[in-house]
Amino acid sequence: MLPPFNFDNSFARTFKGFFVPCKAARAPAPKLLQFNHALAEELGLDPAALDSEAGLAVFSGNATPVGAEPLAQAYAGHQFGGYAPQLGDGRALLLGEVIDTRQQRRDIQLKGSGPTPFSRGGDGKATLGPVLREYLIGESMHALGIPTTRALAAVTTGEHVYRERPLPGAVLTRIAASHIRVGTFQFFAARGGADKVRELADYAIARHYPGTAAAENPYLAFFEAVSEAQAALVAGWMNIGFIHGVMNTDNMTISGETIDYGPCAFMDTYNPETVFSSIDAQGRYAYGNQPVILSWNLTRLAETLVPLVDADKDRAIELLTDAIQRIHPLYEKHWLAGMRSKLGLSTEDLGDLDLAHDLLWVMKDGQADFTLFFRRLSQVLRGDDDAVRSLLEQPGAFDVWTRRWRKRLEREGTPAEACAQAMDRVNPIYIPRNPKVEEALAAAVDREDMKPFSKLLAVLNHPFDEAAGNEDYTEPAPATDIPYRTFCGT
Ligand code: AMP
Ligand code: MG
C-alpha cells in the first residue's frame, strides 16, 4: 500500500464541463526507468515508498492512487499562428493536485498515458526518446534556475508505439505549478464567454498571482503579472541560449513556467536565426524571434480578458494595448539584468545595453559558441584572453570590446577574482549539448542502457560547477553541412 498523496483537486472541483474524466490505458509490462527522489521530497511525498512496484503502478497509469481524479483538460490554441479551436490533453491526464512542502499547489500529470476524447486521431501515447528528452532538459533548466515544469518519473510501458518505426512506449510524470495555458483562456472564452473567463481568471489569480486580487483593476493587474512572469522567462531562455521550438499559445503557461519540451534545443554557435525544429520551416520560433512571439502570444491572452478589464470595450482595449506595449520593455529589462550578471556587472549604467548588444555582434561575426563564450569570459579577468579569443574567427573586434568592458568594470571596482567567480555562478559550463542528449537517448532506446542518461543528468544537475573528467560534456556539436534537426514526435 502506498502512503496517500493527499490530493486536493481544485481544478476538478471548479471547472466541470471543461475537462473530461478519463482512465489511463493499461501498460502491459511497465518498468521504472527514472525517479526523482529530491522532487518527490519537495512535493511532500514518500520517495522510498514510491520508488517501488506500487509507485510504478501509479506512474504507468495502471493504478489510480487514492484521491486522484484523472482528467483530460480542454484547451485551444494558436499553432504556428493558426487558431485550433479544440486541442486539449490528447495524450496526458491530470491525476490531481498536491500542496508541496513550501505550501505551493502543484499538478501531477501523466504524459503518454493513452487516448482521451481530445486525441484527434492520435494514439495518446508517448515514446521513450521524447519522454527522456523532456526529463533531461526540464531538469537541466531547473538546475540553471529557469522556471519549468519538472519530471518526477519516467517509465516504459512494455508496448511498442508506432512512429516511423516501432519504438518503446513510455510515460512521463510531470509536475507543474499548473497546466493552465494561454490556450486554456482561449478555450474558455470561445466556449463559455466572459463569465467562464472570469471564473478561470479568478482561479488563476488565487493560484498564481494572489497579490493582484486587491488591485484597482484585478484583471488588468493579472495580465500584467502574467506578462512580467513570461517576460522574465523568455529573457532567461535568451540568456542561456535556449530555443523552445514550439511556442504555440497552448504551450505557454499562465504560471510563467517553461512547458512542453518537444523540439527544443540549446544553440551552439551564436546566431539569432537558429531553428532546430523540423516543422518550423519559416523560423517563426527561431531563437531571436522568441521575444516577439512572447508579445504575440500574450496579445491572444489579452483578447480573452477584454470584457473583464472594463465594461467599456474601447477603454478595455486601450488599457490592454498599453499593457501589451509594455511587454517588450519588460522583457528588455529582464534580459539586460541577466546580461549584466553574465558580464559581472552589479550596478546599472546607461551604456550597458549597447555594451551587451555590441558583444552579441562580436559573437555573431566571430561565430562563437554561445555557452563557451560566456563561460570563458571570466578567464579574461584572470589574465587569459586567449580562452575566449580562440572561439572567434577574427578576435580583433573582441579586443576592442574588451577594453570598453574592462573600463566599465573598473568603475565598479569589484576585485577581478570576485567578479570572475560571480560570472561563473551564472554562465553555465554544462548545458544539454545536442550530441550528448542524442547519445543518451539512443543508448536508452536502442540498447536499454540508461547509464549515459544517468551520467548526463548528474552533470546537468550542477551546470555551474566545472568538474575534471567532464570535458566532453562541454563540447559543441561538430560543425557539419547538415544542420541539427529536432522532431516533435512525442
Ligand atoms: P504539443 O505540440 O506537444 O504541444 O501537442 C499539441 C496537441 O497535440 C495537444 O493537444 C496534444 O495533446 C496533441 N497530441 C500530440 N501528440 C499526440 C498523440 N500521440 N496522441 C494524441 N494527441 C496528441
Ligand atoms: Mg503542448
Short mmCIF file of C-alpha atoms and ligand atoms in Angstrom, two decimals:
data_model
loop_
_atom_site.label_atom_id
_atom_site.label_comp_id
_atom_site.label_asym_id
_atom_site.label_seq_id
_atom_site.Cartn_x
_atom_site.Cartn_y
_atom_site.Cartn_z
CA MET A 1 0.00 0.00 0.00
CA LEU A 2 1.24 3.46 -0.91
CA PRO A 3 1.07 6.27 1.61
CA PRO A 4 -1.58 8.77 0.45
CA PHE A 5 -0.73 11.57 -1.96
CA ASN A 6 -3.10 13.94 -0.10
CA PHE A 7 -4.65 15.16 -3.31
CA ASP A 8 -6.71 18.34 -3.25
CA ASN A 9 -8.14 18.70 -6.74
CA SER A 10 -9.27 22.29 -7.14
CA PHE A 11 -9.41 22.23 -10.96
CA ALA A 12 -11.71 19.18 -10.97
CA ARG A 13 -13.94 20.85 -8.34
CA THR A 14 -14.17 24.15 -10.17
CA PHE A 15 -14.39 23.56 -13.92
CA LYS A 16 -16.90 20.78 -14.61
CA GLY A 17 -17.64 20.70 -18.33
CA PHE A 18 -14.20 22.00 -19.25
CA PHE A 19 -12.45 18.68 -18.76
CA VAL A 20 -13.28 15.02 -19.30
CA PRO A 21 -12.71 12.41 -16.56
CA CYS A 22 -10.59 9.68 -18.13
CA LYS A 23 -8.75 6.47 -17.39
CA ALA A 24 -5.18 5.76 -18.41
CA ALA A 25 -4.54 2.94 -20.88
CA ARG A 26 -3.15 -0.26 -19.38
CA ALA A 27 0.62 -0.64 -19.58
CA PRO A 28 1.29 -4.36 -20.21
CA ALA A 29 4.79 -4.62 -18.68
CA PRO A 30 5.83 -1.34 -17.05
CA LYS A 31 9.34 -0.61 -15.84
CA LEU A 32 10.51 2.32 -13.73
CA LEU A 33 13.48 3.90 -15.52
CA GLN A 34 13.98 7.10 -13.63
CA PHE A 35 12.60 8.53 -10.42
CA ASN A 36 13.28 11.97 -8.96
CA HIS A 37 13.77 11.49 -5.21
CA ALA A 38 14.55 15.14 -4.45
CA LEU A 39 11.43 16.33 -6.23
CA ALA A 40 9.27 13.70 -4.50
CA GLU A 41 10.50 15.03 -1.18
CA GLU A 42 9.78 18.61 -2.19
CA LEU A 43 6.23 17.51 -3.05
CA GLY A 44 5.78 16.08 0.42
CA LEU A 45 5.62 12.53 -0.95
CA ASP A 46 7.46 9.49 0.38
CA PRO A 47 10.32 8.80 -2.09
CA ALA A 48 11.19 5.38 -0.67
CA ALA A 49 7.58 4.21 -0.92
CA LEU A 50 7.22 5.47 -4.49
CA ASP A 51 10.50 4.08 -5.86
CA SER A 52 8.81 0.68 -5.88
CA GLU A 53 6.33 -1.61 -7.62
CA ALA A 54 3.46 0.37 -6.10
CA GLY A 55 4.96 3.63 -7.38
CA LEU A 56 5.50 2.07 -10.80
CA ALA A 57 1.81 1.12 -10.95
CA VAL A 58 0.89 4.78 -10.39
CA PHE A 59 3.46 6.27 -12.80
CA SER A 60 2.48 3.87 -15.58
CA GLY A 61 -1.21 4.66 -15.13
CA ASN A 62 -2.04 1.09 -14.07
CA ALA A 63 -3.19 2.10 -10.59
CA THR A 64 -5.14 5.19 -9.61
CA PRO A 65 -3.92 6.39 -6.22
CA VAL A 66 -6.48 7.23 -3.55
CA GLY A 67 -7.84 10.74 -4.08
CA ALA A 68 -6.71 11.08 -7.70
CA GLU A 69 -9.36 12.20 -10.21
CA PRO A 70 -7.70 11.59 -13.59
CA LEU A 71 -8.96 14.03 -16.20
CA ALA A 72 -8.09 15.44 -19.60
CA GLN A 73 -8.14 19.25 -19.68
CA ALA A 74 -9.66 21.08 -22.63
CA TYR A 75 -7.78 23.93 -24.26
CA ALA A 76 -7.49 25.66 -27.60
CA GLY A 77 -4.53 27.46 -29.11
CA HIS A 78 -2.79 29.17 -31.96
CA GLN A 79 -0.37 26.73 -33.54
CA PHE A 80 2.20 28.44 -35.80
CA GLY A 81 -0.18 31.40 -35.95
CA GLY A 82 -3.31 29.46 -36.97
CA TYR A 83 -6.17 29.00 -34.49
CA ALA A 84 -7.11 25.47 -33.44
CA PRO A 85 -10.42 25.70 -31.52
CA GLN A 86 -10.03 22.38 -29.74
CA LEU A 87 -6.74 20.86 -28.64
CA GLY A 88 -6.75 19.61 -25.06
CA ASP A 89 -4.86 16.80 -23.33
CA GLY A 90 -4.72 14.30 -26.17
CA ARG A 91 -2.08 12.13 -24.52
CA ALA A 92 -1.98 13.35 -20.96
CA LEU A 93 -4.04 13.10 -17.77
CA LEU A 94 -4.04 15.35 -14.76
CA LEU A 95 -4.02 12.97 -11.78
CA GLY A 96 -4.63 15.71 -9.27
CA GLU A 97 -3.00 18.46 -7.22
CA VAL A 98 -0.89 18.30 -4.09
CA ILE A 99 0.30 21.02 -1.74
CA ASP A 100 4.09 20.82 -1.56
CA THR A 101 6.41 21.42 1.39
CA ARG A 102 6.56 25.15 0.56
CA GLN A 103 2.75 25.31 0.57
CA GLN A 104 2.64 25.62 -3.23
CA ARG A 105 -0.11 23.82 -5.15
CA ARG A 106 1.40 21.54 -7.83
CA ASP A 107 -0.23 19.47 -10.59
CA ILE A 108 0.74 15.84 -11.07
CA GLN A 109 0.22 14.81 -14.68
CA LEU A 110 0.86 11.63 -16.65
CA LYS A 111 2.03 12.32 -20.21
CA GLY A 112 1.77 9.47 -22.70
CA SER A 113 -0.96 7.65 -20.77
CA GLY A 114 -3.25 6.80 -23.71
CA PRO A 115 -6.07 8.28 -25.77
CA THR A 116 -8.60 10.78 -24.47
CA PRO A 117 -11.55 12.50 -26.17
CA PHE A 118 -9.02 15.16 -27.25
CA SER A 119 -6.68 12.78 -29.10
CA ARG A 120 -7.94 13.87 -32.54
CA GLY A 121 -6.90 10.64 -34.24
CA GLY A 122 -3.59 10.36 -32.35
CA ASP A 123 -2.79 7.28 -30.26
CA GLY A 124 -2.41 9.19 -26.99
CA LYS A 125 0.95 7.56 -26.43
CA ALA A 126 4.49 8.84 -25.99
CA THR A 127 7.73 7.15 -26.93
CA LEU A 128 10.79 6.78 -24.75
CA GLY A 129 13.11 9.20 -26.58
CA PRO A 130 10.91 12.31 -26.18
CA VAL A 131 9.97 11.34 -22.61
CA LEU A 132 13.62 11.16 -21.59
CA ARG A 133 14.36 14.34 -23.52
CA GLU A 134 11.71 16.22 -21.56
CA TYR A 135 13.07 14.73 -18.32
CA LEU A 136 16.64 15.73 -19.10
CA ILE A 137 16.09 19.21 -20.48
CA GLY A 138 13.45 20.14 -17.90
CA GLU A 139 15.72 19.11 -15.03
CA SER A 140 18.63 20.93 -16.64
CA MET A 141 16.53 24.10 -16.91
CA HIS A 142 15.61 23.79 -13.25
CA ALA A 143 19.27 23.50 -12.28
CA LEU A 144 20.01 26.53 -14.47
CA GLY A 145 17.47 28.50 -12.43
CA ILE A 146 14.84 28.79 -15.17
CA PRO A 147 11.20 28.28 -14.09
CA THR A 148 9.99 24.99 -15.55
CA THR A 149 7.70 22.03 -15.16
CA ARG A 150 9.61 19.14 -13.61
CA ALA A 151 9.95 15.40 -14.15
CA LEU A 152 9.04 13.12 -11.27
CA ALA A 153 9.31 9.76 -13.05
CA ALA A 154 9.83 8.11 -16.41
CA VAL A 155 8.56 4.58 -17.11
CA THR A 156 8.42 2.34 -20.12
CA THR A 157 5.07 0.64 -20.70
CA GLY A 158 6.29 -2.59 -22.26
CA GLU A 159 4.43 -1.98 -25.52
CA HIS A 160 5.54 -0.70 -28.86
CA VAL A 161 4.32 2.64 -30.10
CA TYR A 162 4.38 3.10 -33.86
CA ARG A 163 6.03 6.22 -35.28
CA GLU A 164 8.37 5.95 -38.32
CA ARG A 165 9.34 2.66 -36.68
CA PRO A 166 8.15 0.74 -33.63
CA LEU A 167 9.51 2.45 -30.52
CA PRO A 168 9.28 1.70 -26.80
CA GLY A 169 6.19 3.33 -25.27
CA ALA A 170 6.77 5.49 -22.19
CA VAL A 171 5.00 7.72 -19.69
CA LEU A 172 6.42 10.84 -18.06
CA THR A 173 5.07 12.01 -14.72
CA ARG A 174 5.18 15.77 -14.94
CA ILE A 175 4.87 18.30 -12.14
CA ALA A 176 3.68 21.84 -12.86
CA ALA A 177 2.62 24.92 -10.89
CA SER A 178 -0.49 24.38 -13.01
CA HIS A 179 -1.28 23.33 -16.56
CA ILE A 180 -3.31 26.46 -17.31
CA ARG A 181 -2.14 27.87 -20.60
CA VAL A 182 -2.90 30.90 -22.74
CA GLY A 183 -4.81 28.32 -24.81
CA THR A 184 -6.95 27.44 -21.76
CA PHE A 185 -8.16 31.05 -21.65
CA GLN A 186 -8.83 30.92 -25.38
CA PHE A 187 -10.94 27.77 -24.97
CA PHE A 188 -12.90 29.18 -22.03
CA ALA A 189 -13.56 32.42 -23.97
CA ALA A 190 -14.78 30.54 -27.05
CA ARG A 191 -16.98 28.07 -25.16
CA GLY A 192 -18.11 29.93 -22.08
CA GLY A 193 -17.77 33.62 -22.87
CA ALA A 194 -16.86 36.33 -20.40
CA ASP A 195 -18.37 34.59 -17.36
CA LYS A 196 -16.28 31.49 -17.82
CA VAL A 197 -13.11 33.51 -18.48
CA ARG A 198 -13.81 35.41 -15.25
CA GLU A 199 -14.03 32.11 -13.33
CA LEU A 200 -10.76 30.96 -14.85
CA ALA A 201 -9.05 34.30 -14.23
CA ASP A 202 -10.24 34.32 -10.59
CA TYR A 203 -8.89 30.80 -10.19
CA ALA A 204 -5.55 31.69 -11.82
CA ILE A 205 -5.26 34.83 -9.71
CA ALA A 206 -5.86 32.90 -6.49
CA ARG A 207 -3.47 30.15 -7.51
CA HIS A 208 -0.62 32.12 -9.12
CA TYR A 209 -0.91 35.86 -8.52
CA PRO A 210 -2.91 36.38 -5.30
CA GLY A 211 -1.41 39.87 -4.93
CA THR A 212 -3.33 41.12 -7.96
CA ALA A 213 -6.76 40.36 -6.42
CA ALA A 214 -6.61 43.57 -4.38
CA ALA A 215 -5.56 45.78 -7.31
CA GLU A 216 -7.84 48.55 -8.51
CA ASN A 217 -8.33 46.58 -11.74
CA PRO A 218 -7.53 42.96 -10.80
CA TYR A 219 -7.84 41.52 -14.33
CA LEU A 220 -5.53 44.12 -15.81
CA ALA A 221 -3.12 43.55 -12.91
CA PHE A 222 -3.38 39.82 -13.60
CA PHE A 223 -2.48 40.37 -17.25
CA GLU A 224 0.50 42.48 -16.19
CA ALA A 225 1.63 39.81 -13.74
CA VAL A 226 1.49 37.07 -16.39
CA SER A 227 3.37 39.39 -18.76
CA GLU A 228 6.06 40.01 -16.16
CA ALA A 229 6.47 36.29 -15.43
CA GLN A 230 6.61 35.35 -19.12
CA ALA A 231 8.94 38.24 -19.98
CA ALA A 232 11.31 37.09 -17.23
CA LEU A 233 11.04 33.51 -18.52
CA VAL A 234 11.82 34.30 -22.15
CA ALA A 235 14.68 36.59 -21.04
CA GLY A 236 16.01 33.63 -19.05
CA TRP A 237 15.83 31.42 -22.16
CA MET A 238 17.64 34.02 -24.23
CA ASN A 239 20.36 34.43 -21.63
CA ILE A 240 21.26 30.74 -21.77
CA GLY A 241 20.73 30.12 -25.50
CA PHE A 242 17.56 28.03 -25.18
CA ILE A 243 15.22 27.62 -28.13
CA HIS A 244 11.79 26.30 -27.16
CA GLY A 245 10.90 25.42 -30.72
CA VAL A 246 7.10 25.34 -30.49
CA MET A 247 5.87 28.47 -28.70
CA ASN A 248 2.23 27.93 -29.64
CA THR A 249 -0.26 29.60 -27.28
CA ASP A 250 -1.19 26.18 -25.90
CA ASN A 251 2.45 25.75 -24.88
CA MET A 252 2.65 28.99 -22.91
CA THR A 253 1.75 28.75 -19.24
CA ILE A 254 -0.04 31.33 -17.11
CA SER A 255 2.31 30.49 -14.21
CA GLY A 256 5.44 31.51 -16.16
CA GLU A 257 6.97 28.03 -16.23
CA THR A 258 8.55 26.56 -19.36
CA ILE A 259 6.30 23.75 -20.60
CA ASP A 260 6.28 21.08 -23.32
CA TYR A 261 9.81 20.19 -24.25
CA GLY A 262 9.25 18.93 -27.77
CA PRO A 263 11.68 20.05 -30.44
CA CYS A 264 13.59 22.36 -28.07
CA ALA A 265 17.39 22.53 -28.03
CA PHE A 266 20.26 24.76 -26.96
CA MET A 267 22.07 26.83 -29.56
CA ASP A 268 25.75 26.14 -30.20
CA THR A 269 27.16 28.89 -32.46
CA TYR A 270 25.50 32.19 -31.69
CA ASN A 271 23.10 33.11 -34.45
CA PRO A 272 19.68 34.66 -33.77
CA GLU A 273 18.23 32.83 -36.78
CA THR A 274 18.90 29.41 -35.30
CA VAL A 275 15.99 26.96 -35.66
CA PHE A 276 16.18 23.26 -34.82
CA SER A 277 12.61 22.09 -35.24
CA SER A 278 11.97 20.18 -38.45
CA ILE A 279 8.43 21.57 -38.68
CA ASP A 280 9.39 25.24 -38.22
CA ALA A 281 10.25 25.88 -41.85
CA GLN A 282 9.56 29.64 -41.64
CA GLY A 283 11.62 30.15 -38.49
CA ARG A 284 8.63 31.53 -36.60
CA TYR A 285 10.11 30.17 -33.36
CA ALA A 286 13.77 30.88 -34.14
CA TYR A 287 15.98 31.90 -31.19
CA GLY A 288 15.89 35.61 -31.99
CA ASN A 289 12.14 35.63 -32.63
CA GLN A 290 11.17 34.34 -29.18
CA PRO A 291 10.75 37.82 -27.61
CA VAL A 292 8.45 38.83 -30.49
CA ILE A 293 6.33 35.69 -30.06
CA LEU A 294 6.15 36.42 -26.33
CA SER A 295 4.18 39.60 -27.07
CA TRP A 296 2.16 37.94 -29.83
CA ASN A 297 1.02 35.12 -27.53
CA LEU A 298 0.21 37.44 -24.64
CA THR A 299 -1.89 39.52 -27.02
CA ARG A 300 -4.02 36.41 -27.55
CA LEU A 301 -4.44 36.21 -23.76
CA ALA A 302 -5.33 39.92 -23.63
CA GLU A 303 -8.09 39.38 -26.21
CA THR A 304 -9.85 36.97 -23.85
CA LEU A 305 -9.68 39.48 -20.99
CA VAL A 306 -11.29 42.44 -22.80
CA PRO A 307 -14.78 42.02 -21.24
CA LEU A 308 -13.25 41.71 -17.76
CA VAL A 309 -10.95 44.69 -17.83
CA ASP A 310 -13.60 47.38 -18.38
CA ALA A 311 -17.32 47.50 -19.10
CA ASP A 312 -16.49 49.99 -21.84
CA LYS A 313 -14.93 47.82 -24.56
CA ASP A 314 -12.89 50.65 -26.10
CA ARG A 315 -11.47 51.57 -22.71
CA ALA A 316 -10.60 47.90 -22.03
CA ILE A 317 -8.81 47.62 -25.36
CA GLU A 318 -6.92 50.84 -24.66
CA LEU A 319 -5.78 49.63 -21.23
CA LEU A 320 -4.74 46.22 -22.54
CA THR A 321 -2.98 47.71 -25.56
CA ASP A 322 -0.90 49.88 -23.23
CA ALA A 323 -0.06 46.80 -21.18
CA ILE A 324 0.89 44.87 -24.33
CA GLN A 325 3.19 47.68 -25.38
CA ARG A 326 4.98 47.44 -22.05
CA ILE A 327 5.84 43.75 -22.59
CA HIS A 328 8.86 44.33 -24.79
CA PRO A 329 10.42 46.91 -22.42
CA LEU A 330 9.73 44.47 -19.56
CA TYR A 331 11.46 41.73 -21.48
CA GLU A 332 14.43 44.01 -22.20
CA LYS A 333 14.66 44.93 -18.52
CA HIS A 334 14.90 41.25 -17.55
CA TRP A 335 17.22 40.44 -20.43
CA LEU A 336 19.58 43.27 -19.56
CA ALA A 337 19.57 42.33 -15.88
CA GLY A 338 20.59 38.82 -16.96
CA MET A 339 23.26 40.17 -19.30
CA ARG A 340 24.67 42.41 -16.59
CA SER A 341 25.22 39.45 -14.33
CA LYS A 342 26.66 37.43 -17.22
CA LEU A 343 29.16 40.27 -17.70
CA GLY A 344 29.97 40.52 -14.00
CA LEU A 345 28.29 43.90 -13.57
CA SER A 346 26.49 44.61 -10.32
CA THR A 347 25.42 48.20 -10.96
CA GLU A 348 23.40 49.81 -13.75
CA ASP A 349 24.88 52.17 -16.33
CA LEU A 350 23.12 53.74 -19.30
CA GLY A 351 25.72 52.33 -21.68
CA ASP A 352 25.13 48.69 -20.61
CA LEU A 353 22.53 47.92 -23.28
CA ASP A 354 24.95 48.97 -26.04
CA LEU A 355 27.79 47.12 -24.38
CA ALA A 356 25.72 43.91 -24.34
CA HIS A 357 24.39 44.33 -27.89
CA ASP A 358 27.87 45.05 -29.24
CA LEU A 359 29.15 41.88 -27.64
CA LEU A 360 26.46 39.91 -29.46
CA TRP A 361 27.65 41.43 -32.73
CA VAL A 362 31.20 40.32 -31.92
CA MET A 363 29.93 36.82 -31.18
CA LYS A 364 27.81 36.62 -34.31
CA ASP A 365 30.55 37.94 -36.51
CA GLY A 366 33.09 35.60 -34.97
CA GLN A 367 30.72 32.58 -34.98
CA ALA A 368 31.33 31.94 -31.31
CA ASP A 369 29.85 29.08 -29.32
CA PHE A 370 27.27 30.87 -27.13
CA THR A 371 27.78 28.89 -23.91
CA LEU A 372 31.57 28.53 -24.00
CA PHE A 373 31.99 32.19 -24.93
CA PHE A 374 30.19 33.48 -21.84
CA ARG A 375 31.75 30.86 -19.60
CA ARG A 376 35.25 31.73 -20.71
CA LEU A 377 34.72 35.47 -20.42
CA SER A 378 35.62 35.21 -16.73
CA GLN A 379 39.04 33.93 -17.81
CA VAL A 380 39.77 37.35 -19.28
CA LEU A 381 39.57 38.73 -15.74
CA ARG A 382 42.02 36.05 -14.65
CA GLY A 383 44.51 37.21 -17.26
CA ASP A 384 43.73 34.71 -20.03
CA ASP A 385 42.17 36.41 -23.06
CA ASP A 386 43.02 33.56 -25.41
CA ALA A 387 40.41 31.17 -23.98
CA VAL A 388 37.74 33.42 -25.49
CA ARG A 389 39.72 34.69 -28.47
CA SER A 390 40.23 31.13 -29.69
CA LEU A 391 36.44 30.77 -30.03
CA LEU A 392 36.27 33.63 -32.54
CA GLU A 393 37.12 33.60 -36.21
CA GLN A 394 38.56 37.14 -36.04
CA PRO A 395 39.19 38.26 -32.46
CA GLY A 396 40.06 41.89 -33.33
CA ALA A 397 36.60 43.27 -32.59
CA PHE A 398 36.56 41.37 -29.32
CA ASP A 399 39.80 43.02 -28.20
CA VAL A 400 38.24 46.42 -28.79
CA TRP A 401 35.08 45.42 -26.93
CA THR A 402 37.13 44.01 -24.01
CA ARG A 403 38.75 47.41 -23.40
CA ARG A 404 35.31 49.00 -23.03
CA TRP A 405 34.14 46.21 -20.76
CA ARG A 406 37.22 46.42 -18.54
CA LYS A 407 36.79 50.19 -18.17
CA ARG A 408 33.17 49.63 -17.15
CA LEU A 409 34.23 47.02 -14.59
CA GLU A 410 36.94 49.32 -13.22
CA ARG A 411 34.29 51.92 -12.46
CA GLU A 412 32.56 49.34 -10.25
CA GLY A 413 35.79 48.45 -8.53
CA THR A 414 34.93 44.82 -7.68
CA PRO A 415 38.13 42.77 -7.33
CA ALA A 416 38.74 40.78 -10.55
CA GLU A 417 38.60 37.32 -8.96
CA ALA A 418 35.36 38.04 -7.08
CA CYS A 419 33.86 39.29 -10.32
CA ALA A 420 35.06 36.22 -12.25
CA GLN A 421 33.54 33.93 -9.62
CA ALA A 422 30.21 35.75 -9.77
CA MET A 423 30.24 35.29 -13.56
CA ASP A 424 30.92 31.57 -13.20
CA ARG A 425 27.85 31.28 -11.00
CA VAL A 426 25.56 32.49 -13.82
CA ASN A 427 27.33 31.38 -17.02
CA PRO A 428 26.92 27.60 -17.16
CA ILE A 429 29.68 25.27 -18.27
CA TYR A 430 27.26 22.35 -18.72
CA ILE A 431 24.13 22.61 -20.84
CA PRO A 432 22.35 19.74 -22.63
CA ARG A 433 24.67 19.60 -25.62
CA ASN A 434 22.88 18.12 -28.61
CA PRO A 435 25.32 15.24 -29.27
CA LYS A 436 25.26 14.22 -25.59
CA VAL A 437 21.45 14.30 -25.49
CA GLU A 438 21.22 12.21 -28.66
CA GLU A 439 23.79 9.73 -27.33
CA ALA A 440 21.92 9.30 -24.03
CA LEU A 441 18.55 8.84 -25.74
CA ALA A 442 19.90 6.42 -28.35
CA ALA A 443 21.52 4.25 -25.66
CA ALA A 444 18.25 4.11 -23.71
CA VAL A 445 16.01 3.49 -26.73
CA ASP A 446 18.21 1.17 -28.80
CA ARG A 447 20.11 -0.73 -26.09
CA GLU A 448 18.06 -0.28 -22.91
CA ASP A 449 21.22 1.26 -21.46
CA MET A 450 20.39 4.11 -19.05
CA LYS A 451 24.00 4.76 -17.98
CA PRO A 452 24.71 7.62 -20.45
CA PHE A 453 21.39 9.22 -19.45
CA SER A 454 22.14 8.97 -15.73
CA LYS A 455 25.62 10.38 -16.16
CA LEU A 456 24.39 13.27 -18.31
CA LEU A 457 21.59 14.05 -15.84
CA ALA A 458 24.12 14.09 -13.00
CA VAL A 459 26.35 16.51 -14.92
CA LEU A 460 23.42 18.77 -15.83
CA ASN A 461 22.30 18.91 -12.20
CA HIS A 462 25.40 21.05 -11.47
CA PRO A 463 25.65 23.32 -14.51
CA PHE A 464 27.96 25.91 -12.95
CA ASP A 465 30.48 23.65 -11.18
CA GLU A 466 33.27 22.63 -13.52
CA ALA A 467 34.48 19.12 -12.71
CA ALA A 468 37.57 17.32 -14.01
CA GLY A 469 36.74 14.42 -16.32
CA ASN A 470 33.61 16.02 -17.76
CA GLU A 471 35.34 17.90 -20.58
CA ASP A 472 33.41 16.14 -23.35
CA TYR A 473 30.12 17.42 -21.85
CA THR A 474 31.19 20.96 -22.77
CA GLU A 475 31.79 20.27 -26.47
CA PRO A 476 29.55 21.88 -29.08
CA ALA A 477 28.21 19.69 -31.87
CA PRO A 478 30.83 19.32 -34.59
CA ALA A 479 30.24 21.72 -37.47
CA THR A 480 28.69 19.81 -40.38
CA ASP A 481 26.85 20.69 -43.55
CA ILE A 482 23.71 19.04 -42.21
CA PRO A 483 22.12 21.21 -39.51
CA TYR A 484 20.94 19.57 -36.29
CA ARG A 485 17.22 18.78 -36.51
CA THR A 486 14.71 18.06 -33.77
CA PHE A 487 11.29 16.49 -34.08
CA CYS A 488 8.02 16.80 -32.19
CA GLY A 489 7.46 13.03 -32.49
CA THR A 490 6.05 12.70 -28.97
P1 AMP B 1 2.24 19.61 -28.50
O1 AMP B 1 2.69 20.02 -29.86
O2 AMP B 1 3.07 18.54 -27.89
O3 AMP B 1 2.09 20.78 -27.59
O4 AMP B 1 0.78 18.98 -28.69
C1 AMP B 1 -0.25 19.66 -29.37
C2 AMP B 1 -1.56 18.90 -29.26
O5 AMP B 1 -1.48 17.63 -29.91
C3 AMP B 1 -2.03 18.61 -27.85
O6 AMP B 1 -3.42 18.75 -27.81
C4 AMP B 1 -1.62 17.17 -27.64
O7 AMP B 1 -2.41 16.53 -26.67
C5 AMP B 1 -1.86 16.58 -29.03
N1 AMP B 1 -1.04 15.38 -29.28
C6 AMP B 1 0.28 15.33 -29.55
N2 AMP B 1 0.68 14.06 -29.72
C7 AMP B 1 -0.40 13.26 -29.57
C8 AMP B 1 -0.63 11.84 -29.63
N3 AMP B 1 0.35 10.97 -29.87
N4 AMP B 1 -1.89 11.41 -29.44
C9 AMP B 1 -2.90 12.27 -29.20
N5 AMP B 1 -2.75 13.60 -29.11
C10 AMP B 1 -1.51 14.10 -29.30
MG MG B 2 1.54 21.15 -25.86
#
